[in-house]
Coordinates of C-alpha atoms in Angstrom, one line a residue:
M1 CA 29.0 25.0 25.2
K2 CA 27.2 21.9 26.5
I3 CA 23.6 21.4 26.4
T4 CA 22.1 19.0 28.9
L5 CA 18.5 17.6 27.8
I6 CA 16.4 16.8 30.9
G7 CA 13.2 15.1 31.1
L8 CA 10.8 16.2 33.7
G9 CA 8.3 13.5 33.6
T10 CA 4.7 13.8 34.1
Q11 CA 4.1 14.6 37.7
A12 CA 5.5 17.3 39.8
D13 CA 7.8 15.0 41.7
D14 CA 9.0 13.0 39.1
L15 CA 12.3 15.0 38.6
T16 CA 15.6 12.6 39.4
R17 CA 18.2 14.0 42.0
R18 CA 20.6 13.6 39.2
A19 CA 18.2 16.2 37.1
E20 CA 18.2 18.3 39.9
K21 CA 21.8 18.3 40.6
A22 CA 22.5 19.5 36.9
L23 CA 19.7 22.0 37.0
E24 CA 21.5 23.5 40.5
R25 CA 24.8 24.1 38.4
A26 CA 23.3 25.2 35.1
P27 CA 24.2 28.7 34.3
A28 CA 21.1 29.0 31.9
I29 CA 17.6 26.7 32.1
Y30 CA 15.2 26.6 29.6
A31 CA 11.7 24.7 29.5
R32 CA 9.7 24.0 26.6
T33 CA 6.5 24.9 28.6
A34 CA 5.5 26.1 31.9
L35 CA 1.9 24.7 31.4
T36 CA 2.3 21.2 32.7
R37 CA 2.3 19.6 36.1
S38 CA 5.9 18.5 35.9
F39 CA 7.3 22.1 35.7
K40 CA 6.4 22.5 39.0
S41 CA 9.4 20.9 40.2
I42 CA 11.8 23.2 38.6
E43 CA 10.0 26.3 39.8
K44 CA 12.2 27.0 42.5
F45 CA 15.0 27.6 39.7
E46 CA 15.5 30.4 37.2
V47 CA 14.0 29.0 34.2
Q48 CA 12.9 30.7 31.1
A49 CA 9.9 28.8 29.8
L50 CA 9.3 29.1 25.7
D51 CA 5.7 29.1 25.6
A52 CA 5.7 32.5 23.8
L53 CA 6.9 30.6 20.8
F54 CA 3.9 28.4 20.7
S55 CA 1.5 30.9 19.4
A56 CA 4.4 32.4 17.1
C57 CA 4.6 29.3 14.9
R58 CA 1.9 28.2 12.7
S59 CA 3.2 24.4 12.7
F60 CA 4.8 22.1 15.0
D61 CA 7.5 21.3 13.0
T62 CA 8.4 25.2 12.7
L63 CA 7.9 25.3 16.4
N64 CA 10.1 22.5 17.3
R65 CA 12.9 24.1 14.9
K66 CA 12.8 27.4 16.6
L67 CA 12.8 25.5 19.9
A68 CA 16.0 23.8 19.1
A69 CA 17.5 27.0 17.5
T70 CA 16.9 29.2 20.6
V71 CA 18.5 26.6 22.8
M72 CA 21.6 26.0 20.4
D73 CA 22.0 30.0 20.2
A74 CA 22.1 30.1 24.0
A75 CA 24.4 27.5 24.1
K76 CA 26.7 29.4 22.0
T77 CA 27.8 31.3 25.2
S78 CA 27.2 29.2 28.0
D79 CA 26.3 25.8 29.2
V80 CA 22.4 25.0 28.9
C81 CA 19.7 22.9 30.2
Y82 CA 16.7 22.6 28.4
C83 CA 13.4 21.1 30.0
V84 CA 11.0 19.0 28.5
D85 CA 7.9 17.2 30.0
G86 CA 7.8 13.9 29.7
A87 CA 11.0 12.0 28.3
V88 CA 13.6 13.6 26.2
C89 CA 13.3 10.5 23.8
E90 CA 9.7 11.5 23.1
D91 CA 10.4 15.5 22.2
E92 CA 10.8 16.4 18.8
A93 CA 13.0 19.6 19.6
C94 CA 15.2 17.5 21.4
K95 CA 16.1 15.0 18.5
I96 CA 16.9 18.2 16.4
I97 CA 19.4 19.2 19.0
L98 CA 20.9 15.8 19.6
K99 CA 21.2 15.5 16.0
K100 CA 22.8 19.1 15.3
H101 CA 24.7 19.6 18.7
R102 CA 27.6 17.1 19.4
D103 CA 28.2 18.3 23.0
T104 CA 24.8 17.2 24.5
E105 CA 23.8 15.0 27.7
I106 CA 20.6 13.4 28.4
I107 CA 19.0 12.9 31.8
E108 CA 16.0 11.2 31.1
G109 CA 12.5 11.4 32.9
V110 CA 9.2 9.3 33.2
S111 CA 7.8 9.1 29.5
K112 CA 4.4 10.3 28.9
S113 CA 3.6 7.1 26.9
A114 CA 4.9 5.1 30.2
Y115 CA 2.7 6.8 32.3
A116 CA -0.6 6.7 30.3
A117 CA 0.5 2.8 29.8
G118 CA 0.5 2.4 33.4
L119 CA -2.8 4.0 33.7
A120 CA -4.3 2.2 31.1
R121 CA -2.9 -0.9 32.7
L122 CA -1.8 -2.6 29.3
K123 CA -1.2 -6.2 29.5
S124 CA 1.2 -6.1 26.9
A125 CA 4.9 -5.1 27.8
Q126 CA 5.7 -4.3 24.4
Y127 CA 3.7 -1.5 22.7
S128 CA 4.3 1.3 20.1
A129 CA 4.5 4.7 21.3
V130 CA 3.8 8.0 19.1
S131 CA 3.1 11.7 19.5
A132 CA -0.4 12.4 18.0
Y133 CA 1.3 15.0 15.9
D134 CA 3.1 12.1 14.2
V135 CA 0.2 9.1 14.4
K136 CA 0.1 9.1 10.5
N137 CA 3.2 6.9 10.7
L138 CA 1.7 4.7 13.4
K139 CA 2.3 0.8 11.8
S140 CA 0.2 -2.3 12.8
C141 CA 1.4 -3.2 16.2
R142 CA 0.0 -5.5 19.2
A143 CA -0.3 -2.4 21.2
A144 CA -0.2 1.4 21.0
V145 CA 0.1 4.6 23.3
V146 CA -0.5 7.8 21.4
Y147 CA 0.2 11.0 23.7
D148 CA -0.2 14.7 22.9
V149 CA -3.9 14.4 22.1
D150 CA -4.1 18.0 23.1
C151 CA -7.1 19.2 21.0
E152 CA -10.1 18.0 18.8
Y153 CA -8.7 18.2 15.7
I154 CA -5.5 16.0 16.5
A155 CA -8.1 14.0 18.4
S156 CA -10.0 13.1 15.1
A157 CA -6.6 12.5 13.5
V158 CA -5.7 9.8 16.2
K159 CA -9.1 8.3 15.9
Q160 CA -8.9 7.7 12.0
T161 CA -5.5 6.2 12.4
L162 CA -6.4 3.9 15.1
S163 CA -9.7 3.1 13.4
D164 CA -7.8 1.9 10.6
L165 CA -5.3 -0.2 12.7
F166 CA -7.5 -1.8 15.4
G167 CA -11.2 -0.7 14.2
E168 CA -13.4 2.1 15.4
E169 CA -15.2 -0.4 17.9
S170 CA -12.1 -1.4 19.8
D171 CA -11.8 -0.5 23.5
C172 CA -9.1 1.9 24.4
A173 CA -8.3 4.0 27.5
F174 CA -8.2 8.0 27.3
V175 CA -5.9 9.1 29.5
R176 CA -6.2 12.7 30.8
G177 CA -4.4 14.0 34.1
G178 CA -4.1 11.3 36.4
T179 CA -7.2 9.2 35.1
A180 CA -7.9 6.5 32.5
L181 CA -11.3 6.3 30.8
K182 CA -12.4 3.3 29.2
I183 CA -14.1 4.1 25.9
K184 CA -14.5 2.9 22.0
V185 CA -11.8 4.5 19.5
Y186 CA -14.7 6.0 17.5
E187 CA -15.3 8.4 20.6
I188 CA -11.7 9.8 21.0
D189 CA -12.5 13.0 19.2
R190 CA -15.8 13.3 21.2
M191 CA -14.3 14.0 24.7
K192 CA -15.5 17.5 26.4
T193 CA -11.8 18.7 27.1
Y194 CA -8.3 18.1 25.6
D195 CA -5.0 19.3 27.0
Y196 CA -1.2 18.4 27.2
S197 CA -1.7 15.2 29.4
C198 CA -4.2 13.5 27.2
A199 CA -3.4 10.4 25.4
V200 CA -4.9 7.2 24.2
A201 CA -3.7 3.8 25.1
L202 CA -5.1 0.4 23.4
E203 CA -4.0 -3.3 22.4
E204 CA -5.2 -5.4 20.1
A205 CA -8.1 -8.3 20.7
E206 CA -7.6 -12.1 20.6
F207 CA -6.9 -13.1 17.0
L208 CA -10.3 -14.5 16.3
K209 CA -11.6 -11.3 18.0
K210 CA -9.8 -8.6 15.9
Q211 CA -11.7 -6.1 14.3
R212 CA -9.1 -5.4 11.9
Y213 CA -6.1 -7.5 10.4
D214 CA -3.3 -6.8 8.3
Y215 CA -0.9 -8.5 6.0
A216 CA 0.9 -10.3 8.8
D217 CA -2.6 -11.6 10.1
V218 CA -3.1 -13.3 6.9
E219 CA 0.3 -15.4 7.0
T220 CA -0.6 -16.1 10.5
L221 CA -4.1 -17.4 9.5
I222 CA -2.1 -19.7 6.7
R223 CA 0.2 -20.9 9.2
L224 CA -2.4 -22.1 11.5
L225 CA -4.5 -23.5 8.8
R226 CA -1.3 -25.6 7.8
A227 CA -0.6 -26.4 11.5
P228 CA -0.8 -30.4 12.3
D229 CA -4.3 -29.7 13.9
G230 CA -5.3 -27.3 11.1
C231 CA -7.4 -27.7 7.5
P232 CA -6.7 -30.6 6.1
W233 CA -6.9 -29.1 2.6
D234 CA -4.3 -26.5 3.7
R235 CA -1.8 -28.8 4.8
V236 CA -1.2 -30.5 1.6
Q237 CA -1.1 -27.6 -0.8
T238 CA 2.3 -26.8 -2.8
N239 CA 3.2 -23.9 -4.7
E240 CA 2.3 -26.0 -7.9
S241 CA -1.1 -27.3 -6.7
I242 CA -2.2 -23.7 -6.1
K243 CA -0.6 -21.7 -8.7
S244 CA -3.8 -21.9 -11.0
N245 CA -5.8 -20.0 -8.2
L246 CA -3.8 -17.1 -8.3
I247 CA -4.7 -16.7 -12.0
E248 CA -8.1 -17.4 -11.5
E249 CA -8.3 -14.6 -8.8
A250 CA -6.3 -12.1 -10.8
Y251 CA -9.2 -12.7 -13.5
E252 CA -11.7 -12.2 -10.8
L253 CA -10.2 -9.1 -9.7
A254 CA -10.0 -7.9 -13.3
D255 CA -13.5 -8.5 -14.1
A256 CA -15.1 -6.6 -10.7
I257 CA -12.7 -3.6 -12.0
E258 CA -14.3 -4.1 -15.5
R259 CA -17.6 -4.0 -13.9
G260 CA -17.1 -0.9 -11.6
D261 CA -18.1 -3.4 -9.0
D262 CA -16.1 -1.3 -5.6
D263 CA -17.4 -4.3 -3.3
G264 CA -16.3 -7.0 -5.8
I265 CA -12.7 -5.0 -5.9
E266 CA -12.2 -5.4 -2.2
E267 CA -13.0 -8.9 -1.7
E268 CA -11.2 -9.9 -5.0
T269 CA -8.3 -7.8 -3.9
G270 CA -8.1 -9.8 -0.7
D271 CA -8.4 -13.1 -2.9
V272 CA -5.2 -12.2 -4.6
L273 CA -3.3 -11.0 -1.8
L274 CA -4.4 -14.3 -0.1
Q275 CA -2.4 -16.3 -2.9
A276 CA 0.5 -14.2 -2.6
A277 CA 0.6 -14.7 1.1
F278 CA -0.1 -18.7 0.5
H279 CA 3.0 -18.8 -1.6
S280 CA 5.2 -16.9 0.7
V281 CA 4.2 -19.3 3.5
L282 CA 4.8 -22.1 1.7
K283 CA 8.6 -21.1 0.8
E284 CA 9.1 -19.8 4.3
E285 CA 8.2 -23.4 5.1
Q286 CA 11.0 -24.9 2.7
G287 CA 13.6 -22.0 3.8
A288 CA 13.7 -20.3 0.5
F289 CA 12.1 -17.0 1.9
N290 CA 9.6 -15.1 3.6
G291 CA 6.8 -12.8 3.0
G292 CA 9.0 -9.9 4.4
D293 CA 11.7 -10.8 1.9
A294 CA 9.3 -10.9 -0.9
I295 CA 7.8 -7.3 0.3
T296 CA 11.3 -6.0 1.0
R297 CA 12.4 -6.7 -2.9
L298 CA 9.2 -5.3 -3.9
V299 CA 10.0 -1.9 -2.5
K300 CA 13.6 -1.9 -3.4
K301 CA 12.6 -2.8 -6.8
L302 CA 10.0 0.1 -6.9
I303 CA 12.6 2.7 -5.6
F304 CA 15.3 1.5 -8.4
R305 CA 13.0 1.6 -11.1
H306 CA 11.5 4.9 -10.3
S307 CA 14.9 6.7 -10.6
H308 CA 13.1 9.7 -12.2
I309 CA 11.6 10.3 -8.5
F310 CA 14.5 8.9 -6.2
G311 CA 17.4 9.4 -8.1
K312 CA 18.9 11.5 -10.9
D313 CA 16.8 10.4 -14.0
K314 CA 14.2 12.9 -15.3
A315 CA 10.6 12.3 -16.8
A316 CA 8.6 15.0 -18.1
D317 CA 5.5 12.8 -19.1
S318 CA 4.2 9.1 -18.4
G319 CA 5.5 8.0 -21.8
E320 CA 9.6 9.2 -20.8
A321 CA 8.6 7.8 -17.3
L322 CA 8.0 4.1 -18.6
G323 CA 11.0 4.8 -20.6
V324 CA 13.4 4.9 -17.3
W325 CA 11.2 1.9 -15.8
E326 CA 12.4 -0.4 -18.8
K327 CA 15.9 0.9 -18.8
N328 CA 16.1 0.1 -15.1
K329 CA 14.3 -3.1 -15.6
Q330 CA 16.7 -3.9 -18.2
V331 CA 19.6 -3.2 -15.5
E332 CA 18.0 -4.9 -13.0
K333 CA 17.5 -8.3 -14.6
S334 CA 20.8 -8.0 -16.4
Q335 CA 19.0 -7.9 -20.0
Q336 CA 22.0 -7.0 -22.3
T337 CA 20.3 -7.9 -25.7
Y338 CA 16.7 -7.4 -27.2
S339 CA 16.6 -11.4 -27.2
D340 CA 16.6 -11.1 -23.3
T341 CA 14.1 -8.7 -23.3
V342 CA 12.0 -10.8 -25.5
L343 CA 12.4 -14.2 -23.9
A344 CA 11.8 -12.4 -20.5
V345 CA 8.1 -12.5 -21.5
P346 CA 6.2 -15.1 -19.4
K347 CA 5.2 -18.0 -22.0
N348 CA 1.9 -18.8 -19.9
M349 CA 0.5 -15.2 -20.4
P350 CA -2.5 -15.1 -22.4
A351 CA -1.6 -15.5 -26.1
C352 CA -2.7 -12.3 -27.4
M353 CA -1.1 -10.3 -24.4
R354 CA 2.0 -12.3 -25.0
A355 CA 2.1 -11.5 -28.7
Q356 CA 1.4 -8.0 -28.1
K357 CA 4.4 -7.5 -25.6
V358 CA 6.7 -9.6 -27.7
G359 CA 6.3 -7.7 -30.7
K360 CA 6.6 -4.3 -28.6
R361 CA 9.8 -5.4 -27.3
S362 CA 11.0 -6.6 -30.6
S363 CA 10.2 -3.5 -31.9
K364 CA 12.7 -1.4 -29.8
C365 CA 15.4 -2.5 -32.1
G366 CA 13.7 -1.1 -35.0
M367 CA 12.5 -4.1 -36.6
D368 CA 9.1 -3.4 -36.8
F369 CA 6.5 -2.4 -39.6
S370 CA 6.5 1.2 -40.8
S371 CA 3.0 1.6 -40.5
P372 CA -0.3 0.1 -39.7
R373 CA -1.1 -0.1 -43.3
S374 CA 2.4 -2.1 -43.9
A375 CA 1.3 -4.5 -41.1
S376 CA -2.1 -4.8 -42.6
E377 CA -0.4 -5.9 -45.9
K378 CA 1.5 -8.6 -43.9
L379 CA -1.8 -9.6 -42.3
D380 CA -3.3 -10.2 -46.0
E381 CA -0.1 -12.1 -47.3
E382 CA -0.4 -14.6 -44.0
I383 CA -4.5 -14.9 -44.6
K384 CA -3.4 -16.0 -48.5
E385 CA -1.0 -18.6 -47.2
L386 CA -3.3 -19.9 -44.6
L387 CA -5.8 -20.4 -47.7
Q388 CA -3.2 -22.1 -49.6
A389 CA -2.5 -24.7 -46.6
L390 CA -6.2 -25.3 -46.4
T391 CA -6.2 -26.0 -50.0
G392 CA -3.2 -28.2 -49.6
G393 CA -4.9 -30.3 -46.7
D394 CA -1.8 -30.1 -44.8
G395 CA -2.8 -30.1 -40.9
N396 CA 0.7 -29.0 -39.5
A397 CA 0.8 -26.3 -42.3
V398 CA -2.7 -25.0 -41.3
F399 CA -2.0 -24.8 -37.7
D400 CA 1.3 -22.8 -38.5
E401 CA -0.1 -20.6 -40.9
A402 CA -3.4 -19.7 -38.5
G403 CA -0.6 -18.8 -35.8
D404 CA 1.1 -16.4 -38.5
V405 CA -2.3 -14.7 -39.1
L406 CA -3.1 -14.3 -35.5
Y407 CA 0.3 -12.6 -34.8
S408 CA 0.1 -10.3 -37.8
A409 CA -3.1 -9.2 -36.8
V410 CA -1.9 -8.6 -33.2
N411 CA 1.1 -6.6 -34.7
L412 CA -1.5 -4.6 -36.8
C413 CA -3.6 -3.8 -33.5
R414 CA -0.6 -2.9 -31.7
L415 CA 0.7 -0.2 -34.2
A416 CA -2.7 1.2 -34.2
G417 CA -2.6 1.6 -30.8
V418 CA -5.2 -1.1 -29.8
D419 CA -4.7 -3.2 -26.5
C420 CA -5.2 -6.2 -28.1
E421 CA -6.5 -8.5 -25.3
Q422 CA -8.9 -5.8 -24.3
A423 CA -10.2 -5.6 -27.8
L424 CA -10.6 -9.2 -28.3
H425 CA -12.4 -9.5 -25.1
G426 CA -14.9 -6.4 -26.2
A427 CA -15.4 -8.2 -29.7
V428 CA -16.3 -11.6 -28.0
D429 CA -18.7 -9.7 -25.6
K430 CA -20.1 -7.9 -28.4
F431 CA -20.7 -11.2 -30.6
T432 CA -22.4 -12.8 -27.1
A433 CA -24.7 -10.2 -26.9
R434 CA -25.7 -10.1 -30.5
F435 CA -25.9 -13.7 -30.7
T436 CA -28.1 -13.9 -27.6
E437 CA -30.5 -11.2 -28.9
F438 CA -30.4 -13.1 -32.3
E439 CA -31.6 -16.1 -30.9
K440 CA -34.3 -14.6 -28.7
L441 CA -35.8 -12.7 -31.7
A442 CA -35.9 -15.8 -33.7
Q443 CA -37.5 -17.9 -31.2
N444 CA -40.0 -15.1 -30.5
D445 CA -41.3 -15.4 -33.8
G446 CA -41.3 -19.2 -34.0
E447 CA -38.4 -19.8 -35.6
R448 CA -36.0 -22.4 -34.9
I449 CA -32.4 -21.2 -35.4
E450 CA -30.8 -24.4 -36.5
N451 CA -33.4 -25.0 -39.4
M452 CA -33.1 -21.5 -40.6
D453 CA -31.6 -20.6 -44.3
P454 CA -28.8 -18.2 -44.7
S455 CA -31.0 -15.3 -45.6
R456 CA -33.1 -15.6 -42.4
W457 CA -29.7 -15.8 -40.2
D458 CA -28.9 -12.7 -42.0
Y459 CA -32.2 -11.1 -41.3
Y460 CA -32.3 -11.7 -37.8
W461 CA -28.7 -11.1 -37.1
A462 CA -29.4 -7.7 -38.5
L463 CA -32.1 -7.4 -36.3
A464 CA -29.8 -8.2 -33.4
K465 CA -27.1 -5.7 -34.1
D466 CA -29.6 -3.0 -34.2
A467 CA -31.2 -4.1 -30.8
V468 CA -27.9 -4.3 -29.2
K469 CA -26.7 -1.1 -30.7
R470 CA -29.9 0.6 -29.1
N471 CA -29.5 -0.6 -25.8

């Protein structure tokens, strides 16, 4: 049988003539609730309100499923009209019915969001509308209307989301009944009363006056800086000229992480994002791609590589998950041989990091040392060859053998389960601390370290090691 979904609007006189005619000939009429002003427009009909389902359901997802099921069950024996406050497009139960019941007609009414936007006098004709019960899915937008703010708990969730998107000090309109009160976003959950008619409407401020910005704003700012009347420095930059900036900012972020400095991590994360946005805007100007293309590619790549989450692969632990990732990465990049994976390691990586990654990837085929001990034997061999080259006085041979020593040391550390890059950084930090203490101790005793004999060096170095260890 046919189901006619009718939006009653927000006021008692919003019912359309078309909807009224449908109700006049309907053998069965159901309404989501009788507790709204718009319900008054259908009181003259024989209507079964479904308010009892509200108290019987623990969540709105369950409620909407039961509302839809009730209407569809009724439609098994006769045509049915189902009336909802506001618009059909705003009602979740209606969406379920539209998806599951083929013979369905829609007669729309004034939406709750349009009514709230009008009362709030939004200047923007384009705004995002969302139920307060789905507010977590609201994205960055120029203006927003959130309806169904019917209790303090939901109001708190709305406040949090809008604070994240627009800023807690931003002005907004709190709509209740037929009035709109100008408040700050942080006041949304401080109203005295809430009911079905409550909504919040707001729009973003001018660019320079916004309290909150998003990634799109970063790209907008870069475009402004690169405009003919923009910043002379930004206007002349290229991908090549700023590539080192990205590396520098990445190191500064890593340094903040190592210091455990949350404020620094926040700042440096923004600086890294700036570099990524700058590169994408430059490529957008060249017609190669834009930031949206890069982000889309990233998300698709992550979905593909996490086939143990979004596909049929399985991973019981982090090791198996990494294996799935590497397998999918090879497929994605068309890497058919072990050499392909080795050649894919970027040449401009820090040498120690690159050496460890090359050693790890080449070992996948089984060509590796059997143990850290066997790797240490290779290191001994390479050190002897370096000493022989030094004895021979051949500079090219010394250079070559020194590289072999370093690469062998990396392999030994890799097989020992050590992150070589971090280990070397740690060793340098340790030496720096000891050397600084060594010089301070010697100078405190009136020594000039450049004039000391080896025995005095050893003496103060031992003191320095002990002092650093205690600290």
